Amino acid sequence: MEIEPELLEILACPACRERVDPAAEGAGLECRRCGLFYPVRDGIPVLLVEEAVPVGPREPRP
Amino acid sequence: MTADQRAVFFDGIAEKWDGWEDLARLSQKLADGLAELGVRPDEKVLDVGCGTGNLTRALLAKLSPAGRVVAVDISPRMVEVARSKISDPRVSWHSEDARLLPLSDGAVDRVLCYSVWPHFEDRKAVAAELGRVLRPGGSLHVWHLASRHKINEIHAGAGEAIRRDTLPPVRETADLLADAGFRIATARESDAGYLVTAVKPER
Protein backbone atom coordinates (compact mmCIF):
# COMPACT_ATOMS: atom_id res chain seq x y z
CA MET A 1 0.00 0.00 0.00
CA GLU A 2 1.22 3.45 -0.92
CA ILE A 3 1.74 6.01 1.80
CA GLU A 4 0.00 9.28 0.94
CA PRO A 5 2.56 11.96 -0.04
CA GLU A 6 1.02 14.44 2.41
CA LEU A 7 1.45 11.95 5.22
CA LEU A 8 4.95 11.06 4.14
CA GLU A 9 5.80 14.73 4.37
CA ILE A 10 5.15 14.87 8.10
CA LEU A 11 6.62 11.52 9.11
CA ALA A 12 10.09 11.46 10.59
CA CYS A 13 12.72 8.97 11.62
CA PRO A 14 12.29 8.34 15.36
CA ALA A 15 16.06 8.11 15.75
CA CYS A 16 17.12 11.43 14.20
CA ARG A 17 13.77 13.05 13.37
CA GLU A 18 14.83 13.73 9.82
CA ARG A 19 12.41 12.94 7.02
CA VAL A 20 11.88 9.41 5.80
CA ASP A 21 11.48 8.44 2.16
CA PRO A 22 9.95 5.47 0.38
CA ALA A 23 12.58 2.74 0.42
CA ALA A 24 14.54 2.11 -2.77
CA GLU A 25 13.82 -1.59 -2.36
CA GLY A 26 11.06 -3.37 -0.51
CA ALA A 27 7.87 -2.23 1.18
CA GLY A 28 9.03 0.33 3.64
CA LEU A 29 10.40 3.72 4.44
CA GLU A 30 13.98 4.60 4.96
CA CYS A 31 16.01 7.22 6.73
CA ARG A 32 18.97 7.95 4.50
CA ARG A 33 20.80 9.70 7.28
CA CYS A 34 20.66 6.82 9.77
CA GLY A 35 20.66 4.15 7.09
CA LEU A 36 17.62 2.50 8.64
CA PHE A 37 14.83 0.72 6.81
CA TYR A 38 11.40 0.85 8.45
CA PRO A 39 9.03 -1.83 7.18
CA VAL A 40 5.47 -1.01 6.16
CA ARG A 41 3.39 -3.96 7.31
CA ASP A 42 -0.18 -4.16 6.05
CA GLY A 43 -0.12 -0.46 5.36
CA ILE A 44 1.24 0.48 8.77
CA PRO A 45 4.64 2.15 8.66
CA VAL A 46 6.43 0.64 11.63
CA LEU A 47 8.58 3.56 12.70
CA LEU A 48 10.28 1.85 15.61
CA VAL A 49 14.04 1.88 15.94
CA GLU A 50 13.99 -1.66 17.40
CA GLU A 51 12.19 -2.95 14.31
CA ALA A 52 14.30 -1.06 11.81
CA VAL A 53 16.71 -2.87 9.54
CA PRO A 54 20.12 -1.26 8.99
CA VAL A 55 20.82 -0.73 5.30
CA GLY A 56 23.86 1.53 5.65
CA PRO A 57 23.80 5.30 5.12
CA ARG A 58 23.18 6.45 1.57
CA GLU A 59 24.24 9.61 -0.14
CA PRO A 60 21.69 12.35 0.38
CA ARG A 61 19.63 13.20 -2.65
CA PRO A 62 20.91 16.13 -4.66
CA MET B 1 3.34 0.13 35.47
CA THR B 2 5.40 0.64 32.37
CA ALA B 3 4.30 1.60 28.87
CA ASP B 4 5.04 -1.99 27.75
CA GLN B 5 2.75 -3.44 30.40
CA ARG B 6 0.00 -1.06 29.34
CA ALA B 7 0.50 -2.10 25.72
CA VAL B 8 0.06 -5.75 26.73
CA PHE B 9 -3.02 -4.89 28.76
CA PHE B 10 -4.65 -2.97 25.90
CA ASP B 11 -3.66 -5.65 23.40
CA GLY B 12 -5.62 -8.06 25.58
CA ILE B 13 -8.83 -6.03 25.54
CA ALA B 14 -8.65 -4.64 22.00
CA GLU B 15 -11.16 -7.11 20.57
CA LYS B 16 -13.64 -6.51 23.39
CA TRP B 17 -13.45 -2.73 23.57
CA ASP B 18 -16.13 -1.79 21.06
CA GLY B 19 -18.52 -4.25 22.68
CA TRP B 20 -18.42 -2.08 25.79
CA GLU B 21 -19.29 1.09 23.92
CA ASP B 22 -22.63 2.30 22.60
CA LEU B 23 -21.02 3.07 19.25
CA ALA B 24 -23.93 4.99 17.68
CA ARG B 25 -24.22 7.26 20.70
CA LEU B 26 -20.46 7.66 21.00
CA SER B 27 -20.08 8.60 17.35
CA GLN B 28 -22.70 11.33 17.73
CA LYS B 29 -21.03 12.68 20.87
CA LEU B 30 -17.63 12.67 19.20
CA ALA B 31 -19.01 14.47 16.13
CA ASP B 32 -20.65 17.12 18.30
CA GLY B 33 -17.50 17.48 20.37
CA LEU B 34 -15.23 17.89 17.35
CA ALA B 35 -17.49 20.63 16.01
CA GLU B 36 -17.23 22.38 19.35
CA LEU B 37 -13.44 22.05 19.39
CA GLY B 38 -13.37 23.88 16.07
CA VAL B 39 -11.73 21.22 13.92
CA ARG B 40 -11.38 22.65 10.42
CA PRO B 41 -11.72 20.55 7.25
CA ASP B 42 -8.16 20.79 5.95
CA GLU B 43 -6.30 20.10 9.19
CA LYS B 44 -3.66 17.51 9.90
CA VAL B 45 -4.69 15.99 13.21
CA LEU B 46 -2.75 13.71 15.52
CA ASP B 47 -5.04 11.21 17.27
CA VAL B 48 -2.82 9.96 20.07
CA GLY B 49 -4.20 6.95 21.87
CA CYS B 50 -6.46 6.16 18.93
CA GLY B 51 -7.52 2.83 20.43
CA THR B 52 -10.08 1.09 18.23
CA GLY B 53 -10.37 4.15 16.00
CA ASN B 54 -13.74 5.59 17.02
CA LEU B 55 -12.38 9.12 17.25
CA THR B 56 -10.28 8.54 14.12
CA ARG B 57 -13.47 7.76 12.22
CA ALA B 58 -15.28 10.81 13.63
CA LEU B 59 -12.32 12.97 12.59
CA LEU B 60 -12.30 11.61 9.06
CA ALA B 61 -15.98 12.43 8.75
CA LYS B 62 -15.18 16.04 9.66
CA LEU B 63 -12.15 16.44 7.41
CA SER B 64 -12.02 17.27 3.72
CA PRO B 65 -10.04 15.26 1.16
CA ALA B 66 -7.10 17.52 2.06
CA GLY B 67 -7.30 16.72 5.78
CA ARG B 68 -5.07 14.06 7.34
CA VAL B 69 -5.10 11.99 10.51
CA VAL B 70 -2.05 10.47 12.13
CA ALA B 71 -3.41 7.77 14.45
CA VAL B 72 -1.12 6.43 17.16
CA ASP B 73 -1.62 3.88 19.90
CA ILE B 74 0.85 2.07 22.11
CA SER B 75 -1.09 -1.18 21.64
CA PRO B 76 -0.43 -2.81 18.24
CA ARG B 77 -3.60 -4.88 18.63
CA MET B 78 -5.72 -1.76 19.12
CA VAL B 79 -4.24 -0.30 15.93
CA GLU B 80 -5.08 -3.54 14.10
CA VAL B 81 -8.70 -3.39 15.25
CA ALA B 82 -8.93 0.27 14.22
CA ARG B 83 -7.47 -0.50 10.80
CA SER B 84 -9.89 -3.34 10.24
CA LYS B 85 -12.74 -0.84 10.71
CA ILE B 86 -11.36 2.06 8.70
CA SER B 87 -9.98 2.07 5.21
CA ASP B 88 -9.08 5.61 4.28
CA PRO B 89 -5.96 6.91 2.53
CA ARG B 90 -6.02 10.04 4.69
CA VAL B 91 -4.92 8.10 7.79
CA SER B 92 -1.55 6.73 8.74
CA TRP B 93 -1.43 4.17 11.55
CA HIS B 94 1.33 3.85 14.09
CA SER B 95 1.97 1.85 17.19
CA GLU B 96 4.26 4.07 19.21
CA ASP B 97 4.95 5.54 22.60
CA ALA B 98 3.66 9.13 22.83
CA ARG B 99 7.03 10.24 24.22
CA LEU B 100 8.76 9.54 20.92
CA LEU B 101 6.58 10.17 17.89
CA PRO B 102 7.73 9.56 14.32
CA LEU B 103 6.71 13.05 13.26
CA SER B 104 8.70 16.07 12.21
CA ASP B 105 8.63 19.29 14.25
CA GLY B 106 5.43 21.29 13.76
CA ALA B 107 3.95 18.50 11.63
CA VAL B 108 0.33 18.73 12.77
CA ASP B 109 -2.29 21.45 13.25
CA ARG B 110 -4.00 19.80 16.19
CA VAL B 111 -3.40 17.09 18.76
CA LEU B 112 -6.25 15.13 20.29
CA CYS B 113 -5.64 13.16 23.48
CA TYR B 114 -9.03 11.54 23.75
CA SER B 115 -9.53 9.13 26.66
CA VAL B 116 -5.81 8.55 27.06
CA TRP B 117 -4.31 11.14 29.42
CA PRO B 118 -4.51 8.99 32.59
CA HIS B 119 -2.41 6.32 30.87
CA PHE B 120 0.59 8.56 30.29
CA GLU B 121 2.99 7.87 33.10
CA ASP B 122 5.44 10.64 32.25
CA ARG B 123 3.05 13.43 31.29
CA LYS B 124 5.80 16.03 31.21
CA ALA B 125 7.67 14.10 28.54
CA VAL B 126 4.47 13.51 26.58
CA ALA B 127 3.53 17.20 26.76
CA ALA B 128 6.98 18.18 25.48
CA GLU B 129 6.78 15.72 22.59
CA LEU B 130 3.24 16.79 21.66
CA GLY B 131 4.39 20.40 21.76
CA ARG B 132 7.25 19.54 19.43
CA VAL B 133 5.06 17.96 16.73
CA LEU B 134 2.37 20.65 16.96
CA ARG B 135 2.69 23.73 14.77
CA PRO B 136 2.88 27.13 16.49
CA GLY B 137 -0.69 28.34 16.98
CA GLY B 138 -2.01 24.77 16.97
CA SER B 139 -4.18 23.31 19.72
CA LEU B 140 -3.88 20.30 21.94
CA HIS B 141 -6.94 18.88 23.64
CA VAL B 142 -7.07 16.58 26.63
CA TRP B 143 -10.58 15.28 26.27
CA HIS B 144 -12.93 12.81 27.96
CA LEU B 145 -16.63 12.18 27.53
CA ALA B 146 -17.15 11.09 31.13
CA SER B 147 -16.52 12.71 34.48
CA ARG B 148 -13.11 12.48 36.11
CA HIS B 149 -14.69 10.64 39.00
CA LYS B 150 -16.24 8.03 36.71
CA ILE B 151 -13.02 7.52 34.77
CA ASN B 152 -10.95 7.08 37.90
CA GLU B 153 -13.51 4.67 39.31
CA ILE B 154 -13.36 2.54 36.15
CA HIS B 155 -9.56 2.43 36.21
CA ALA B 156 -9.44 1.60 39.91
CA GLY B 157 -11.49 -1.50 39.20
CA ALA B 158 -9.56 -2.48 36.08
CA GLY B 159 -6.50 -4.64 35.49
CA GLU B 160 -3.27 -4.20 37.41
CA ALA B 161 -1.55 -2.46 34.48
CA ILE B 162 -3.86 0.56 34.60
CA ARG B 163 -5.27 0.41 38.14
CA ARG B 164 -3.28 3.42 39.26
CA ASP B 165 -3.79 5.47 36.08
CA THR B 166 -5.69 8.49 37.32
CA LEU B 167 -7.03 11.56 35.60
CA PRO B 168 -5.98 14.64 37.59
CA PRO B 169 -8.25 17.66 38.12
CA VAL B 170 -8.32 19.99 35.06
CA ARG B 171 -6.36 22.59 37.01
CA GLU B 172 -3.44 20.18 37.44
CA THR B 173 -3.45 19.22 33.76
CA ALA B 174 -3.61 22.89 32.78
CA ASP B 175 -0.65 23.71 35.06
CA LEU B 176 1.42 20.90 33.61
CA LEU B 177 0.70 22.05 30.05
CA ALA B 178 1.42 25.66 30.96
CA ASP B 179 4.78 24.56 32.38
CA ALA B 180 5.44 22.78 29.08
CA GLY B 181 5.03 26.13 27.28
CA PHE B 182 1.40 26.03 26.24
CA ARG B 183 -1.17 28.79 26.71
CA ILE B 184 -4.33 27.41 28.33
CA ALA B 185 -7.50 28.27 26.41
CA THR B 186 -10.01 26.04 28.20
CA ALA B 187 -10.00 23.98 31.38
CA ARG B 188 -13.36 22.64 32.45
CA GLU B 189 -14.89 19.49 33.81
CA SER B 190 -18.38 18.35 34.69
CA ASP B 191 -20.42 15.18 35.00
CA ALA B 192 -20.53 15.08 31.20
CA GLY B 193 -16.85 15.37 30.48
CA TYR B 194 -13.40 16.86 30.80
CA LEU B 195 -11.62 19.25 28.48
CA VAL B 196 -8.35 21.09 28.64
CA THR B 197 -7.42 22.97 25.47
CA ALA B 198 -3.87 24.24 25.28
CA VAL B 199 -2.46 26.34 22.46
CA LYS B 200 1.15 26.33 21.37
CA PRO B 201 2.19 29.99 21.23
CA GLU B 202 3.13 31.49 17.86
CA ARG B 203 6.81 32.14 17.61
mmCIF file of C-alpha atoms in Angstrom:
data_model
loop_
_atom_site.group_PDB
_atom_site.id
_atom_site.type_symbol
_atom_site.label_atom_id
_atom_site.label_comp_id
_atom_site.label_asym_id
_atom_site.label_seq_id
_atom_site.Cartn_x
_atom_site.Cartn_y
_atom_site.Cartn_z
ATOM 1 C CA MET A 1 0.000 0.000 0.000
ATOM 2 C CA GLU A 2 1.225 3.446 -0.920
ATOM 3 C CA ILE A 3 1.741 6.015 1.797
ATOM 4 C CA GLU A 4 0.001 9.284 0.938
ATOM 5 C CA PRO A 5 2.556 11.960 -0.037
ATOM 6 C CA GLU A 6 1.022 14.442 2.413
ATOM 7 C CA LEU A 7 1.448 11.951 5.216
ATOM 8 C CA LEU A 8 4.948 11.057 4.145
ATOM 9 C CA GLU A 9 5.798 14.726 4.367
ATOM 10 C CA ILE A 10 5.151 14.870 8.098
ATOM 11 C CA LEU A 11 6.624 11.522 9.110
ATOM 12 C CA ALA A 12 10.088 11.460 10.590
ATOM 13 C CA CYS A 13 12.723 8.965 11.616
ATOM 14 C CA PRO A 14 12.292 8.341 15.357
ATOM 15 C CA ALA A 15 16.064 8.112 15.749
ATOM 16 C CA CYS A 16 17.120 11.432 14.205
ATOM 17 C CA ARG A 17 13.767 13.048 13.366
ATOM 18 C CA GLU A 18 14.825 13.734 9.818
ATOM 19 C CA ARG A 19 12.406 12.940 7.017
ATOM 20 C CA VAL A 20 11.880 9.411 5.795
ATOM 21 C CA ASP A 21 11.485 8.437 2.158
ATOM 22 C CA PRO A 22 9.947 5.468 0.382
ATOM 23 C CA ALA A 23 12.585 2.743 0.415
ATOM 24 C CA ALA A 24 14.537 2.108 -2.771
ATOM 25 C CA GLU A 25 13.820 -1.592 -2.362
ATOM 26 C CA GLY A 26 11.060 -3.369 -0.507
ATOM 27 C CA ALA A 27 7.867 -2.230 1.179
ATOM 28 C CA GLY A 28 9.026 0.333 3.638
ATOM 29 C CA LEU A 29 10.400 3.725 4.442
ATOM 30 C CA GLU A 30 13.984 4.599 4.963
ATOM 31 C CA CYS A 31 16.011 7.218 6.726
ATOM 32 C CA ARG A 32 18.967 7.949 4.501
ATOM 33 C CA ARG A 33 20.803 9.698 7.280
ATOM 34 C CA CYS A 34 20.659 6.816 9.773
ATOM 35 C CA GLY A 35 20.659 4.152 7.091
ATOM 36 C CA LEU A 36 17.616 2.498 8.635
ATOM 37 C CA PHE A 37 14.830 0.719 6.814
ATOM 38 C CA TYR A 38 11.403 0.845 8.449
ATOM 39 C CA PRO A 39 9.028 -1.829 7.176
ATOM 40 C CA VAL A 40 5.467 -1.006 6.161
ATOM 41 C CA ARG A 41 3.386 -3.958 7.314
ATOM 42 C CA ASP A 42 -0.183 -4.158 6.054
ATOM 43 C CA GLY A 43 -0.125 -0.461 5.357
ATOM 44 C CA ILE A 44 1.241 0.483 8.770
ATOM 45 C CA PRO A 45 4.637 2.154 8.658
ATOM 46 C CA VAL A 46 6.430 0.637 11.625
ATOM 47 C CA LEU A 47 8.578 3.557 12.698
ATOM 48 C CA LEU A 48 10.283 1.852 15.608
ATOM 49 C CA VAL A 49 14.045 1.881 15.941
ATOM 50 C CA GLU A 50 13.993 -1.661 17.402
ATOM 51 C CA GLU A 51 12.186 -2.947 14.310
ATOM 52 C CA ALA A 52 14.304 -1.062 11.812
ATOM 53 C CA VAL A 53 16.714 -2.873 9.538
ATOM 54 C CA PRO A 54 20.120 -1.261 8.992
ATOM 55 C CA VAL A 55 20.823 -0.734 5.303
ATOM 56 C CA GLY A 56 23.863 1.535 5.652
ATOM 57 C CA PRO A 57 23.804 5.302 5.121
ATOM 58 C CA ARG A 58 23.176 6.449 1.571
ATOM 59 C CA GLU A 59 24.237 9.610 -0.141
ATOM 60 C CA PRO A 60 21.695 12.354 0.379
ATOM 61 C CA ARG A 61 19.630 13.198 -2.651
ATOM 62 C CA PRO A 62 20.914 16.134 -4.655
ATOM 63 C CA MET B 1 3.343 0.127 35.465
ATOM 64 C CA THR B 2 5.395 0.643 32.366
ATOM 65 C CA ALA B 3 4.304 1.596 28.871
ATOM 66 C CA ASP B 4 5.043 -1.991 27.754
ATOM 67 C CA GLN B 5 2.749 -3.439 30.404
ATOM 68 C CA ARG B 6 0.000 -1.061 29.342
ATOM 69 C CA ALA B 7 0.499 -2.101 25.716
ATOM 70 C CA VAL B 8 0.065 -5.750 26.727
ATOM 71 C CA PHE B 9 -3.024 -4.887 28.758
ATOM 72 C CA PHE B 10 -4.647 -2.971 25.899
ATOM 73 C CA ASP B 11 -3.655 -5.654 23.396
ATOM 74 C CA GLY B 12 -5.617 -8.056 25.581
ATOM 75 C CA ILE B 13 -8.831 -6.032 25.545
ATOM 76 C CA ALA B 14 -8.647 -4.642 21.999
ATOM 77 C CA GLU B 15 -11.156 -7.115 20.572
ATOM 78 C CA LYS B 16 -13.636 -6.507 23.390
ATOM 79 C CA TRP B 17 -13.447 -2.734 23.568
ATOM 80 C CA ASP B 18 -16.131 -1.788 21.060
ATOM 81 C CA GLY B 19 -18.524 -4.252 22.681
ATOM 82 C CA TRP B 20 -18.416 -2.083 25.795
ATOM 83 C CA GLU B 21 -19.295 1.091 23.923
ATOM 84 C CA ASP B 22 -22.630 2.304 22.600
ATOM 85 C CA LEU B 23 -21.025 3.067 19.247
ATOM 86 C CA ALA B 24 -23.927 4.991 17.678
ATOM 87 C CA ARG B 25 -24.218 7.259 20.699
ATOM 88 C CA LEU B 26 -20.456 7.661 20.996
ATOM 89 C CA SER B 27 -20.080 8.597 17.354
ATOM 90 C CA GLN B 28 -22.702 11.333 17.731
ATOM 91 C CA LYS B 29 -21.034 12.677 20.867
ATOM 92 C CA LEU B 30 -17.631 12.670 19.197
ATOM 93 C CA ALA B 31 -19.005 14.470 16.126
ATOM 94 C CA ASP B 32 -20.650 17.123 18.303
ATOM 95 C CA GLY B 33 -17.497 17.477 20.371
ATOM 96 C CA LEU B 34 -15.232 17.893 17.353
ATOM 97 C CA ALA B 35 -17.494 20.631 16.012
ATOM 98 C CA GLU B 36 -17.231 22.382 19.352
ATOM 99 C CA LEU B 37 -13.438 22.049 19.391
ATOM 100 C CA GLY B 38 -13.373 23.880 16.071
ATOM 101 C CA VAL B 39 -11.727 21.217 13.922
ATOM 102 C CA ARG B 40 -11.383 22.650 10.417
ATOM 103 C CA PRO B 41 -11.720 20.553 7.246
ATOM 104 C CA ASP B 42 -8.161 20.785 5.953
ATOM 105 C CA GLU B 43 -6.304 20.102 9.186
ATOM 106 C CA LYS B 44 -3.657 17.514 9.901
ATOM 107 C CA VAL B 45 -4.687 15.991 13.208
ATOM 108 C CA LEU B 46 -2.753 13.712 15.524
ATOM 109 C CA ASP B 47 -5.043 11.210 17.270
ATOM 110 C CA VAL B 48 -2.821 9.964 20.073
ATOM 111 C CA GLY B 49 -4.205 6.950 21.875
ATOM 112 C CA CYS B 50 -6.464 6.160 18.933
ATOM 113 C CA GLY B 51 -7.522 2.826 20.427
ATOM 114 C CA THR B 52 -10.082 1.091 18.230
ATOM 115 C CA GLY B 53 -10.368 4.152 16.005
ATOM 116 C CA ASN B 54 -13.740 5.588 17.016
ATOM 117 C CA LEU B 55 -12.376 9.118 17.246
ATOM 118 C CA THR B 56 -10.278 8.541 14.120
ATOM 119 C CA ARG B 57 -13.467 7.763 12.223
ATOM 120 C CA ALA B 58 -15.275 10.814 13.627
ATOM 121 C CA LEU B 59 -12.324 12.974 12.590
ATOM 122 C CA LEU B 60 -12.295 11.607 9.061
ATOM 123 C CA ALA B 61 -15.984 12.433 8.750
ATOM 124 C CA LYS B 62 -15.185 16.044 9.657
ATOM 125 C CA LEU B 63 -12.150 16.441 7.413
ATOM 126 C CA SER B 64 -12.023 17.273 3.716
ATOM 127 C CA PRO B 65 -10.038 15.257 1.164
ATOM 128 C CA ALA B 66 -7.097 17.516 2.058
ATOM 129 C CA GLY B 67 -7.303 16.717 5.784
ATOM 130 C CA ARG B 68 -5.075 14.058 7.345
ATOM 131 C CA VAL B 69 -5.098 11.988 10.511
ATOM 132 C CA VAL B 70 -2.046 10.468 12.132
ATOM 133 C CA ALA B 71 -3.408 7.774 14.454
ATOM 134 C CA VAL B 72 -1.122 6.430 17.163
ATOM 135 C CA ASP B 73 -1.624 3.877 19.901
ATOM 136 C CA ILE B 74 0.850 2.073 22.109
ATOM 137 C CA SER B 75 -1.092 -1.176 21.638
ATOM 138 C CA PRO B 76 -0.432 -2.813 18.245
ATOM 139 C CA ARG B 77 -3.605 -4.884 18.635
ATOM 140 C CA MET B 78 -5.723 -1.756 19.119
ATOM 141 C CA VAL B 79 -4.237 -0.304 15.930
ATOM 142 C CA GLU B 80 -5.081 -3.542 14.101
ATOM 143 C CA VAL B 81 -8.702 -3.386 15.251
ATOM 144 C CA ALA B 82 -8.932 0.273 14.220
ATOM 145 C CA ARG B 83 -7.470 -0.500 10.799
ATOM 146 C CA SER B 84 -9.893 -3.339 10.242
ATOM 147 C CA LYS B 85 -12.737 -0.841 10.705
ATOM 148 C CA ILE B 86 -11.359 2.064 8.698
ATOM 149 C CA SER B 87 -9.982 2.067 5.207
ATOM 150 C CA ASP B 88 -9.081 5.607 4.280
ATOM 151 C CA PRO B 89 -5.959 6.905 2.526
ATOM 152 C CA ARG B 90 -6.025 10.040 4.689
ATOM 153 C CA VAL B 91 -4.916 8.104 7.791
ATOM 154 C CA SER B 92 -1.549 6.731 8.744
ATOM 155 C CA TRP B 93 -1.431 4.169 11.546
ATOM 156 C CA HIS B 94 1.325 3.848 14.090
ATOM 157 C CA SER B 95 1.965 1.850 17.187
ATOM 158 C CA GLU B 96 4.262 4.072 19.208
ATOM 159 C CA ASP B 97 4.953 5.537 22.599
ATOM 160 C CA ALA B 98 3.656 9.134 22.830
ATOM 161 C CA ARG B 99 7.031 10.240 24.219
ATOM 162 C CA LEU B 100 8.760 9.536 20.920
ATOM 163 C CA LEU B 101 6.581 10.165 17.890
ATOM 164 C CA PRO B 102 7.732 9.561 14.322
ATOM 165 C CA LEU B 103 6.712 13.051 13.255
ATOM 166 C CA SER B 104 8.703 16.070 12.210
ATOM 167 C CA ASP B 105 8.633 19.293 14.247
ATOM 168 C CA GLY B 106 5.430 21.291 13.762
ATOM 169 C CA ALA B 107 3.949 18.496 11.634
ATOM 170 C CA VAL B 108 0.326 18.727 12.772
ATOM 171 C CA ASP B 109 -2.293 21.448 13.249
ATOM 172 C CA ARG B 110 -3.999 19.802 16.192
ATOM 173 C CA VAL B 111 -3.401 17.087 18.758
ATOM 174 C CA LEU B 112 -6.249 15.127 20.293
ATOM 175 C CA CYS B 113 -5.640 13.163 23.475
ATOM 176 C CA TYR B 114 -9.028 11.544 23.750
ATOM 177 C CA SER B 115 -9.525 9.128 26.664
ATOM 178 C CA VAL B 116 -5.808 8.552 27.059
ATOM 179 C CA TRP B 117 -4.306 11.138 29.418
ATOM 180 C CA PRO B 118 -4.508 8.988 32.591
ATOM 181 C CA HIS B 119 -2.409 6.316 30.874
ATOM 182 C CA PHE B 120 0.594 8.564 30.285
ATOM 183 C CA GLU B 121 2.988 7.866 33.100
ATOM 184 C CA ASP B 122 5.439 10.638 32.248
ATOM 185 C CA ARG B 123 3.050 13.431 31.287
ATOM 186 C CA LYS B 124 5.798 16.029 31.210
ATOM 187 C CA ALA B 125 7.673 14.099 28.542
ATOM 188 C CA VAL B 126 4.474 13.507 26.585
ATOM 189 C CA ALA B 127 3.533 17.203 26.761
ATOM 190 C CA ALA B 128 6.984 18.180 25.485
ATOM 191 C CA GLU B 129 6.780 15.723 22.585
ATOM 192 C CA LEU B 130 3.238 16.785 21.655
ATOM 193 C CA GLY B 131 4.394 20.404 21.765
ATOM 194 C CA ARG B 132 7.250 19.541 19.425
ATOM 195 C CA VAL B 133 5.062 17.957 16.733
ATOM 196 C CA LEU B 134 2.365 20.655 16.962
ATOM 197 C CA ARG B 135 2.689 23.727 14.769
ATOM 198 C CA PRO B 136 2.876 27.134 16.486
ATOM 199 C CA GLY B 137 -0.690 28.337 16.981
ATOM 200 C CA GLY B 138 -2.007 24.768 16.966
ATOM 201 C CA SER B 139 -4.180 23.315 19.718
ATOM 202 C CA LEU B 140 -3.875 20.302 21.944
ATOM 203 C CA HIS B 141 -6.945 18.875 23.644
ATOM 204 C CA VAL B 142 -7.067 16.578 26.635
ATOM 205 C CA TRP B 143 -10.576 15.281 26.271
ATOM 206 C CA HIS B 144 -12.928 12.811 27.959
ATOM 207 C CA LEU B 145 -16.629 12.182 27.535
ATOM 208 C CA ALA B 146 -17.146 11.086 31.129
ATOM 209 C CA SER B 147 -16.522 12.710 34.479
ATOM 210 C CA ARG B 148 -13.106 12.476 36.113
ATOM 211 C CA HIS B 149 -14.686 10.643 39.001
ATOM 212 C CA LYS B 150 -16.245 8.034 36.715
ATOM 213 C CA ILE B 151 -13.018 7.523 34.769
ATOM 214 C CA ASN B 152 -10.945 7.076 37.898
ATOM 215 C CA GLU B 153 -13.514 4.667 39.309
ATOM 216 C CA ILE B 154 -13.358 2.541 36.147
ATOM 217 C CA HIS B 155 -9.558 2.435 36.207
ATOM 218 C CA ALA B 156 -9.436 1.599 39.913
ATOM 219 C CA GLY B 157 -11.488 -1.501 39.196
ATOM 220 C CA ALA B 158 -9.563 -2.482 36.078
ATOM 221 C CA GLY B 159 -6.495 -4.637 35.488
ATOM 222 C CA GLU B 160 -3.269 -4.200 37.412
ATOM 223 C CA ALA B 161 -1.552 -2.457 34.476
ATOM 224 C CA ILE B 162 -3.864 0.556 34.598
ATOM 225 C CA ARG B 163 -5.269 0.410 38.136
ATOM 226 C CA ARG B 164 -3.277 3.422 39.262
ATOM 227 C CA ASP B 165 -3.789 5.468 36.081
ATOM 228 C CA THR B 166 -5.689 8.488 37.323
ATOM 229 C CA LEU B 167 -7.034 11.555 35.596
ATOM 230 C CA PRO B 168 -5.981 14.637 37.592
ATOM 231 C CA PRO B 169 -8.248 17.665 38.117
ATOM 232 C CA VAL B 170 -8.316 19.989 35.064
ATOM 233 C CA ARG B 171 -6.358 22.586 37.013
ATOM 234 C CA GLU B 172 -3.445 20.176 37.445
ATOM 235 C CA THR B 173 -3.445 19.220 33.759
ATOM 236 C CA ALA B 174 -3.609 22.892 32.777
ATOM 237 C CA ASP B 175 -0.651 23.714 35.062
ATOM 238 C CA LEU B 176 1.417 20.898 33.612
ATOM 239 C CA LEU B 177 0.703 22.047 30.049
ATOM 240 C CA ALA B 178 1.421 25.665 30.965
ATOM 241 C CA ASP B 179 4.780 24.555 32.384
ATOM 242 C CA ALA B 180 5.436 22.784 29.079
ATOM 243 C CA GLY B 181 5.027 26.126 27.281
ATOM 244 C CA PHE B 182 1.399 26.028 26.243
ATOM 245 C CA ARG B 183 -1.173 28.785 26.710
ATOM 246 C CA ILE B 184 -4.327 27.413 28.331
ATOM 247 C CA ALA B 185 -7.505 28.272 26.413
ATOM 248 C CA THR B 186 -10.010 26.036 28.200
ATOM 249 C CA ALA B 187 -9.995 23.982 31.380
ATOM 250 C CA ARG B 188 -13.355 22.639 32.448
ATOM 251 C CA GLU B 189 -14.888 19.491 33.814
ATOM 252 C CA SER B 190 -18.381 18.348 34.692
ATOM 253 C CA ASP B 191 -20.425 15.180 34.999
ATOM 254 C CA ALA B 192 -20.531 15.084 31.203
ATOM 255 C CA GLY B 193 -16.851 15.365 30.477
ATOM 256 C CA TYR B 194 -13.401 16.857 30.796
ATOM 257 C CA LEU B 195 -11.625 19.247 28.484
ATOM 258 C CA VAL B 196 -8.354 21.091 28.639
ATOM 259 C CA THR B 197 -7.421 22.972 25.472
ATOM 260 C CA ALA B 198 -3.865 24.239 25.284
ATOM 261 C CA VAL B 199 -2.463 26.343 22.464
ATOM 262 C CA LYS B 200 1.151 26.325 21.372
ATOM 263 C CA PRO B 201 2.185 29.989 21.230
ATOM 264 C CA GLU B 202 3.126 31.494 17.858
ATOM 265 C CA ARG B 203 6.812 32.141 17.609
#
